[in-house]
PDB file of C-alpha atoms in Angstrom:
ATOM      1  CA  UNK A   1      -7.468  23.461  -0.134  1.00 40.00           C
ATOM      2  CA  UNK A   2      -3.964  24.915   0.116  1.00 44.00           C
ATOM      3  CA  UNK A   3      -0.802  22.976  -0.639  1.00 48.00           C
ATOM      4  CA  UNK A   4       0.212  22.932   3.035  1.00 52.00           C
ATOM      5  CA  UNK A   5      -3.095  21.370   4.069  1.00 62.00           C
ATOM      6  CA  UNK A   6      -2.643  18.723   1.436  1.00 90.00           C
ATOM      7  CA  UNK A   7       0.814  17.766   2.707  1.00 95.00           C
ATOM      8  CA  UNK A   8      -0.656  17.545   6.196  1.00 95.00           C
ATOM      9  CA  UNK A   9      -3.481  15.321   4.957  1.00 96.00           C
ATOM     10  CA  UNK A  10      -1.052  12.912   3.327  1.00 97.00           C
ATOM     11  CA  UNK A  11       1.134  12.926   6.452  1.00 97.00           C
ATOM     12  CA  UNK A  12      -1.987  12.081   8.484  1.00 97.00           C
ATOM     13  CA  UNK A  13      -2.659   9.191   6.113  1.00 98.00           C
ATOM     14  CA  UNK A  14       0.838   7.762   6.690  1.00 98.00           C
ATOM     15  CA  UNK A  15       0.462   8.171  10.458  1.00 98.00           C
ATOM     16  CA  UNK A  16      -2.945   6.482  10.403  1.00 98.00           C
ATOM     17  CA  UNK A  17      -1.525   3.690   8.239  1.00 98.00           C
ATOM     18  CA  UNK A  18       1.395   3.213  10.643  1.00 98.00           C
ATOM     19  CA  UNK A  19      -1.047   2.900  13.559  1.00 98.00           C
ATOM     20  CA  UNK A  20      -3.253   0.496  11.581  1.00 98.00           C
ATOM     21  CA  UNK A  21      -0.306  -1.701  10.624  1.00 98.00           C
ATOM     22  CA  UNK A  22       0.877  -1.685  14.232  1.00 98.00           C
ATOM     23  CA  UNK A  23      -2.564  -2.866  15.394  1.00 98.00           C
ATOM     24  CA  UNK A  24      -2.649  -5.540  12.680  1.00 98.00           C
ATOM     25  CA  UNK A  25       1.009  -6.596  12.867  1.00 97.00           C
ATOM     26  CA  UNK A  26       0.329  -9.874  14.678  1.00 97.00           C
ATOM     27  CA  UNK A  27      -2.534 -10.680  12.297  1.00 97.00           C
ATOM     28  CA  UNK A  28      -0.422 -10.005   9.185  1.00 97.00           C
ATOM     29  CA  UNK A  29       2.412 -12.098  10.583  1.00 95.00           C
ATOM     30  CA  UNK A  30      -0.010 -14.913  11.397  1.00 96.00           C
ATOM     31  CA  UNK A  31      -1.247 -14.860   7.767  1.00 96.00           C
ATOM     32  CA  UNK A  32       2.376 -14.814   6.616  1.00 94.00           C
ATOM     33  CA  UNK A  33       3.377 -17.678   8.919  1.00 95.00           C
ATOM     34  CA  UNK A  34       0.948 -19.936   7.041  1.00 94.00           C
ATOM     35  CA  UNK A  35       2.403 -19.269   3.587  1.00 92.00           C
ATOM     36  CA  UNK A  36       5.476 -17.042   3.913  1.00 90.00           C
ATOM     37  CA  UNK A  37       8.356 -16.065   6.199  1.00 90.00           C
ATOM     38  CA  UNK A  38       6.178 -15.015   9.165  1.00 93.00           C
ATOM     39  CA  UNK A  39       7.585 -11.489   9.092  1.00 93.00           C
ATOM     40  CA  UNK A  40       5.152  -9.396   7.027  1.00 94.00           C
ATOM     41  CA  UNK A  41       3.469  -7.776  10.035  1.00 95.00           C
ATOM     42  CA  UNK A  42       6.671  -7.028  11.924  1.00 95.00           C
ATOM     43  CA  UNK A  43       8.392  -5.737   8.766  1.00 95.00           C
ATOM     44  CA  UNK A  44       5.510  -3.414   7.870  1.00 96.00           C
ATOM     45  CA  UNK A  45       5.212  -2.208  11.464  1.00 96.00           C
ATOM     46  CA  UNK A  46       8.937  -1.464  11.663  1.00 95.00           C
ATOM     47  CA  UNK A  47       8.976   0.257   8.280  1.00 96.00           C
ATOM     48  CA  UNK A  48       6.083   2.575   9.021  1.00 97.00           C
ATOM     49  CA  UNK A  49       7.410   3.385  12.498  1.00 97.00           C
ATOM     50  CA  UNK A  50      10.510   4.622  10.663  1.00 97.00           C
ATOM     51  CA  UNK A  51       8.303   6.641   8.282  1.00 98.00           C
ATOM     52  CA  UNK A  52       6.547   8.302  11.251  1.00 98.00           C
ATOM     53  CA  UNK A  53       9.932   9.133  12.804  1.00 98.00           C
ATOM     54  CA  UNK A  54      10.872  10.893   9.543  1.00 97.00           C
ATOM     55  CA  UNK A  55       7.533  12.757   9.522  1.00 97.00           C
ATOM     56  CA  UNK A  56       8.196  13.914  13.091  1.00 97.00           C
ATOM     57  CA  UNK A  57      11.522  15.502  12.238  1.00 97.00           C
ATOM     58  CA  UNK A  58      11.000  16.795   8.695  1.00 95.00           C
ATOM     59  CA  UNK A  59       8.920  19.558   7.147  1.00 95.00           C
ATOM     60  CA  UNK A  60       7.802  18.739   3.635  1.00 96.00           C
ATOM     61  CA  UNK A  61       6.992  21.385   1.075  1.00 94.00           C
ATOM     62  CA  UNK A  62       4.967  19.133  -1.198  1.00 96.00           C
ATOM     63  CA  UNK A  63       3.073  15.849  -1.264  1.00 97.00           C
ATOM     64  CA  UNK A  64       5.453  14.318  -3.811  1.00 97.00           C
ATOM     65  CA  UNK A  65       8.436  15.072  -1.558  1.00 98.00           C
ATOM     66  CA  UNK A  66       6.642  13.471   1.403  1.00 98.00           C
ATOM     67  CA  UNK A  67       5.699  10.305  -0.496  1.00 98.00           C
ATOM     68  CA  UNK A  68       9.148   9.903  -2.049  1.00 98.00           C
ATOM     69  CA  UNK A  69      10.798  10.203   1.365  1.00 98.00           C
ATOM     70  CA  UNK A  70       8.367   7.624   2.780  1.00 98.00           C
ATOM     71  CA  UNK A  71       9.261   5.308  -0.093  1.00 98.00           C
ATOM     72  CA  UNK A  72      13.006   5.701   0.411  1.00 97.00           C
ATOM     73  CA  UNK A  73      12.585   5.072   4.133  1.00 97.00           C
ATOM     74  CA  UNK A  74      10.684   1.830   3.512  1.00 97.00           C
ATOM     75  CA  UNK A  75      13.237   0.603   0.978  1.00 95.00           C
ATOM     76  CA  UNK A  76      16.096   1.221   3.425  1.00 93.00           C
ATOM     77  CA  UNK A  77      14.411   0.024   6.645  1.00 89.00           C
ATOM     78  CA  UNK A  78      12.292  -2.990   5.735  1.00 87.00           C
ATOM     79  CA  UNK A  79      13.541  -6.474   5.034  1.00 76.00           C
ATOM     80  CA  UNK A  80      11.660  -9.112   3.098  1.00 78.00           C
ATOM     81  CA  UNK A  81       9.773  -8.457  -0.108  1.00 82.00           C
ATOM     82  CA  UNK A  82       7.365  -5.912   1.341  1.00 87.00           C
ATOM     83  CA  UNK A  83       9.886  -3.111   1.935  1.00 89.00           C
ATOM     84  CA  UNK A  84      11.111  -2.840  -1.651  1.00 92.00           C
ATOM     85  CA  UNK A  85       7.577  -3.326  -3.032  1.00 95.00           C
ATOM     86  CA  UNK A  86       5.840  -0.749  -0.836  1.00 97.00           C
ATOM     87  CA  UNK A  87       8.877   1.521  -0.983  1.00 97.00           C
ATOM     88  CA  UNK A  88       8.792   1.470  -4.777  1.00 97.00           C
ATOM     89  CA  UNK A  89       5.035   2.100  -4.658  1.00 98.00           C
ATOM     90  CA  UNK A  90       5.443   5.314  -2.635  1.00 98.00           C
ATOM     91  CA  UNK A  91       8.475   6.465  -4.656  1.00 98.00           C
ATOM     92  CA  UNK A  92       6.612   6.096  -7.949  1.00 98.00           C
ATOM     93  CA  UNK A  93       3.428   7.569  -6.456  1.00 98.00           C
ATOM     94  CA  UNK A  94       5.335  10.651  -5.307  1.00 98.00           C
ATOM     95  CA  UNK A  95       7.223  11.006  -8.583  1.00 98.00           C
ATOM     96  CA  UNK A  96       3.971  10.918 -10.561  1.00 98.00           C
ATOM     97  CA  UNK A  97       2.528  13.746  -8.429  1.00 97.00           C
ATOM     98  CA  UNK A  98       5.544  16.050  -8.774  1.00 96.00           C
ATOM     99  CA  UNK A  99       4.435  19.501  -9.923  1.00 94.00           C
ATOM    100  CA  UNK A 100       0.787  18.484 -10.141  1.00 95.00           C
ATOM    101  CA  UNK A 101      -2.230  19.710  -8.276  1.00 94.00           C
ATOM    102  CA  UNK A 102      -3.697  17.097  -5.945  1.00 95.00           C
ATOM    103  CA  UNK A 103      -6.962  16.049  -7.583  1.00 95.00           C
ATOM    104  CA  UNK A 104      -8.829  12.720  -7.769  1.00 96.00           C
ATOM    105  CA  UNK A 105      -7.392  12.276 -11.281  1.00 97.00           C
ATOM    106  CA  UNK A 106      -3.760  13.041 -10.357  1.00 97.00           C
ATOM    107  CA  UNK A 107      -3.930  10.792  -7.290  1.00 97.00           C
ATOM    108  CA  UNK A 108      -5.275   8.054  -9.578  1.00 98.00           C
ATOM    109  CA  UNK A 109      -2.277   8.551 -11.866  1.00 98.00           C
ATOM    110  CA  UNK A 110      -0.039   8.337  -8.811  1.00 98.00           C
ATOM    111  CA  UNK A 111      -1.642   5.110  -7.592  1.00 98.00           C
ATOM    112  CA  UNK A 112      -1.346   3.584 -11.065  1.00 98.00           C
ATOM    113  CA  UNK A 113       2.324   4.598 -11.276  1.00 98.00           C
ATOM    114  CA  UNK A 114       2.947   3.183  -7.800  1.00 98.00           C
ATOM    115  CA  UNK A 115       1.383  -0.153  -8.675  1.00 98.00           C
ATOM    116  CA  UNK A 116       3.380  -0.121 -11.911  1.00 97.00           C
ATOM    117  CA  UNK A 117       6.468   0.011  -9.704  1.00 96.00           C
ATOM    118  CA  UNK A 118       5.236  -2.994  -7.701  1.00 95.00           C
ATOM    119  CA  UNK A 119       4.671  -4.928 -10.938  1.00 95.00           C
ATOM    120  CA  UNK A 120       8.082  -3.980 -12.328  1.00 94.00           C
ATOM    121  CA  UNK A 121       9.653  -5.527  -9.213  1.00 90.00           C
ATOM    122  CA  UNK A 122       7.235  -8.367  -8.558  1.00 87.00           C
ATOM    123  CA  UNK A 123       6.124  -9.401 -12.078  1.00 89.00           C
ATOM    124  CA  UNK A 124       2.778 -10.639 -10.741  1.00 92.00           C
ATOM    125  CA  UNK A 125      -0.502 -11.158 -12.559  1.00 94.00           C
ATOM    126  CA  UNK A 126      -4.022 -11.324 -11.198  1.00 96.00           C
ATOM    127  CA  UNK A 127      -4.582 -14.780  -9.746  1.00 96.00           C
ATOM    128  CA  UNK A 128      -0.960 -15.279  -8.609  1.00 96.00           C
ATOM    129  CA  UNK A 129      -2.090 -14.800  -4.976  1.00 96.00           C
ATOM    130  CA  UNK A 130      -0.118 -11.610  -4.291  1.00 96.00           C
ATOM    131  CA  UNK A 131      -0.877  -8.022  -3.302  1.00 96.00           C
ATOM    132  CA  UNK A 132      -1.656  -7.368  -6.967  1.00 97.00           C
ATOM    133  CA  UNK A 133      -4.885  -9.343  -6.522  1.00 98.00           C
ATOM    134  CA  UNK A 134      -6.023  -6.471  -4.290  1.00 98.00           C
ATOM    135  CA  UNK A 135      -4.379  -3.671  -6.297  1.00 98.00           C
ATOM    136  CA  UNK A 136      -5.731  -4.544  -9.750  1.00 98.00           C
ATOM    137  CA  UNK A 137      -9.458  -4.318  -8.863  1.00 98.00           C
ATOM    138  CA  UNK A 138      -8.749  -1.327  -6.601  1.00 98.00           C
ATOM    139  CA  UNK A 139      -7.248   0.717  -9.457  1.00 98.00           C
ATOM    140  CA  UNK A 140     -10.120  -0.211 -11.738  1.00 98.00           C
ATOM    141  CA  UNK A 141     -12.685   0.811  -9.120  1.00 98.00           C
ATOM    142  CA  UNK A 142     -10.812   4.045  -8.390  1.00 98.00           C
ATOM    143  CA  UNK A 143     -10.633   5.064 -12.046  1.00 98.00           C
ATOM    144  CA  UNK A 144     -14.275   4.129 -12.557  1.00 98.00           C
ATOM    145  CA  UNK A 145     -15.330   6.280  -9.606  1.00 98.00           C
ATOM    146  CA  UNK A 146     -13.292   9.269 -10.844  1.00 98.00           C
ATOM    147  CA  UNK A 147     -14.738   8.871 -14.344  1.00 98.00           C
ATOM    148  CA  UNK A 148     -18.168   8.990 -12.724  1.00 98.00           C
ATOM    149  CA  UNK A 149     -17.339  12.316 -11.056  1.00 97.00           C
ATOM    150  CA  UNK A 150     -16.429  11.018  -7.606  1.00 97.00           C
ATOM    151  CA  UNK A 151     -14.334  13.053  -5.173  1.00 96.00           C
ATOM    152  CA  UNK A 152     -11.083  11.721  -3.699  1.00 96.00           C
ATOM    153  CA  UNK A 153     -12.708  10.173  -0.633  1.00 96.00           C
ATOM    154  CA  UNK A 154     -15.359   8.435  -2.717  1.00 97.00           C
ATOM    155  CA  UNK A 155     -12.839   7.080  -5.201  1.00 98.00           C
ATOM    156  CA  UNK A 156     -10.578   5.802  -2.401  1.00 98.00           C
ATOM    157  CA  UNK A 157     -13.554   4.145  -0.672  1.00 98.00           C
ATOM    158  CA  UNK A 158     -14.464   2.405  -3.936  1.00 98.00           C
ATOM    159  CA  UNK A 159     -10.841   1.284  -4.293  1.00 98.00           C
ATOM    160  CA  UNK A 160     -10.718  -0.015  -0.709  1.00 98.00           C
ATOM    161  CA  UNK A 161     -13.939  -2.007  -1.169  1.00 98.00           C
ATOM    162  CA  UNK A 162     -12.640  -3.554  -4.392  1.00 98.00           C
ATOM    163  CA  UNK A 163      -9.301  -4.348  -2.718  1.00 98.00           C
ATOM    164  CA  UNK A 164     -11.105  -6.147   0.117  1.00 98.00           C
ATOM    165  CA  UNK A 165     -12.961  -8.325  -2.404  1.00 98.00           C
ATOM    166  CA  UNK A 166      -9.671  -9.029  -4.196  1.00 98.00           C
ATOM    167  CA  UNK A 167      -8.019  -9.863  -0.851  1.00 98.00           C
ATOM    168  CA  UNK A 168     -10.801 -12.322   0.034  1.00 98.00           C
ATOM    169  CA  UNK A 169     -10.521 -13.895  -3.410  1.00 98.00           C
ATOM    170  CA  UNK A 170      -6.868 -14.799  -2.711  1.00 97.00           C
ATOM    171  CA  UNK A 171      -7.845 -17.335  -0.040  1.00 97.00           C
ATOM    172  CA  UNK A 172      -8.701 -20.291  -2.314  1.00 97.00           C
ATOM    173  CA  UNK A 173      -5.906 -19.564  -4.788  1.00 96.00           C
ATOM    174  CA  UNK A 174      -2.723 -21.582  -5.188  1.00 96.00           C
ATOM    175  CA  UNK A 175       0.217 -19.165  -5.057  1.00 95.00           C
ATOM    176  CA  UNK A 176       2.287 -18.772  -8.213  1.00 94.00           C
ATOM    177  CA  UNK A 177       4.686 -16.078  -6.972  1.00 90.00           C
ATOM    178  CA  UNK A 178       6.821 -15.346  -3.939  1.00 87.00           C
ATOM    179  CA  UNK A 179       7.601 -17.576  -0.974  1.00 87.00           C
ATOM    180  CA  UNK A 180       4.055 -18.938  -0.885  1.00 92.00           C
ATOM    181  CA  UNK A 181       4.533 -20.521  -4.318  1.00 92.00           C
ATOM    182  CA  UNK A 182       7.027 -22.999  -2.781  1.00 92.00           C
ATOM    183  CA  UNK A 183       4.100 -24.584  -0.926  1.00 92.00           C
ATOM    184  CA  UNK A 184       2.191 -25.388  -4.110  1.00 92.00           C
ATOM    185  CA  UNK A 185      -1.316 -26.689  -3.363  1.00 94.00           C
ATOM    186  CA  UNK A 186      -0.822 -26.167   0.378  1.00 93.00           C
ATOM    187  CA  UNK A 187      -0.912 -22.396  -0.158  1.00 93.00           C
ATOM    188  CA  UNK A 188      -4.648 -22.669  -0.979  1.00 95.00           C
ATOM    189  CA  UNK A 189      -7.022 -21.826   1.864  1.00 96.00           C
ATOM    190  CA  UNK A 190      -4.883 -18.969   3.208  1.00 96.00           C
ATOM    191  CA  UNK A 191      -5.497 -15.267   2.678  1.00 96.00           C
ATOM    192  CA  UNK A 192      -2.549 -13.441   1.117  1.00 96.00           C
ATOM    193  CA  UNK A 193      -0.752 -11.140   3.605  1.00 96.00           C
ATOM    194  CA  UNK A 194       0.300  -8.612   0.929  1.00 95.00           C
ATOM    195  CA  UNK A 195      -3.249  -8.300  -0.407  1.00 97.00           C
ATOM    196  CA  UNK A 196      -4.329  -7.804   3.208  1.00 98.00           C
ATOM    197  CA  UNK A 197      -1.860  -4.984   3.914  1.00 97.00           C
ATOM    198  CA  UNK A 198      -2.770  -3.379   0.561  1.00 98.00           C
ATOM    199  CA  UNK A 199      -6.399  -3.290   1.670  1.00 98.00           C
ATOM    200  CA  UNK A 200      -5.404  -1.752   5.019  1.00 98.00           C
ATOM    201  CA  UNK A 201      -3.420   0.921   3.126  1.00 98.00           C
ATOM    202  CA  UNK A 202      -6.396   1.865   0.940  1.00 98.00           C
ATOM    203  CA  UNK A 203      -8.890   1.791   3.831  1.00 98.00           C
ATOM    204  CA  UNK A 204      -6.587   4.128   5.744  1.00 98.00           C
ATOM    205  CA  UNK A 205      -6.338   6.455   2.719  1.00 98.00           C
ATOM    206  CA  UNK A 206     -10.125   6.498   2.370  1.00 97.00           C
ATOM    207  CA  UNK A 207     -10.478   7.392   6.070  1.00 97.00           C
ATOM    208  CA  UNK A 208      -7.894  10.157   6.167  1.00 97.00           C
ATOM    209  CA  UNK A 209      -8.003  11.716   2.684  1.00 96.00           C
ATOM    210  CA  UNK A 210     -11.802  11.943   2.354  1.00 89.00           C
TER     211      UNK A 210
END
């Protein structure tokens, strides 16, 4: 697979993700209205529309350049917590891939670096009822699949499945971070919007990068 094809694949992922977030915007906002600011869906939709606009007018030489630009676009265009968090994720992801061949292992390093960026900003732990509840098991599943000889699509599918389980596990939790934590016990019984959009991101990657 040539470098150009790879850039195209990653651009297709971001386009697919933008479409997925657009379709799920009302759902994400509904989840967020229960325990947050009721803007997660609209913020994500707006941010990724801006990313697609950048893709439409820019030619990228490498995957790292593409991901870094996506990250910068999200940081500058999206309000709320999700813009800086997802923006940092893509910036770190791209930075980790700079000068590397795109392999299951290097993408795993990129995902881990990206989530490290989320943690540096969000300071969350597993069980805090945040997107990290989806990310932590996803990274573990991804690395496990790669260690077992899986290809990129297989590793991303494993990550997406683990993220979905993590997302579902946020429902009974009492939030300890973010806006939802202000609700205390009342945050229990609601699925976390960030863990939900994280799962959508990984499912989209598994679909398009397989």
